[in-house]
Amino acid sequence: DPRSRQCSLASLTSLTFDDDALVAITYTEPSRDLLGRASKVAGA
C-alpha cells in the first residue's frame, strides 16, 4: 500500500491507467545501489 510507505533515497511510485481505470501500481528505487551510502538523519 503506497499510502503507508516511507520514501527512500529515490523511490518512485507509478500509477498506470487504461482510460479511467487504474490497472497497475508499481514501486521502484532507481538509486538502490546508493542506499548504503545515504545519510540516516532526518531531512537528509
Coordinates of C-alpha atoms in Angstrom, one line a residue:
D1 CA 0.0 0.0 0.0
P2 CA 1.9 3.1 -1.2
R3 CA 0.0 5.4 1.3
S4 CA 1.8 3.8 4.2
R5 CA 5.2 3.6 2.6
Q6 CA 8.0 5.9 3.6
C7 CA 10.1 7.4 0.8
S8 CA 13.6 6.2 0.3
L9 CA 16.6 7.9 -1.3
A10 CA 15.0 8.0 -4.7
S11 CA 11.8 6.0 -4.6
L12 CA 9.2 6.2 -7.4
T13 CA 5.6 5.1 -7.3
S14 CA 3.9 4.9 -10.7
L15 CA 0.2 4.6 -11.4
T16 CA -0.8 3.1 -14.8
F17 CA -4.3 3.9 -16.2
D18 CA -6.3 2.4 -19.0
D19 CA -8.7 5.2 -19.8
D20 CA -10.2 6.0 -16.4
A21 CA -9.3 2.6 -14.8
L22 CA -6.3 2.2 -12.6
V23 CA -4.7 -1.0 -13.8
A24 CA -1.3 -1.1 -12.0
I25 CA 0.7 0.4 -9.2
T26 CA 4.5 -0.2 -9.3
Y27 CA 7.2 0.9 -7.0
T28 CA 10.9 1.2 -7.9
E29 CA 14.1 2.5 -6.3
P30 CA 16.3 3.6 -9.3
S31 CA 19.2 4.5 -7.0
R32 CA 19.1 1.4 -4.8
D33 CA 22.8 0.9 -5.1
L34 CA 23.4 4.3 -3.3
L35 CA 21.2 3.4 -0.3
G36 CA 24.1 2.0 1.7
R37 CA 25.9 5.4 1.5
A38 CA 22.9 7.6 2.2
S39 CA 22.8 9.7 5.4
K40 CA 20.5 8.2 8.1
V41 CA 19.5 11.6 9.6
A42 CA 16.0 13.1 9.1
G43 CA 15.7 15.5 6.2
A44 CA 19.0 14.4 4.6

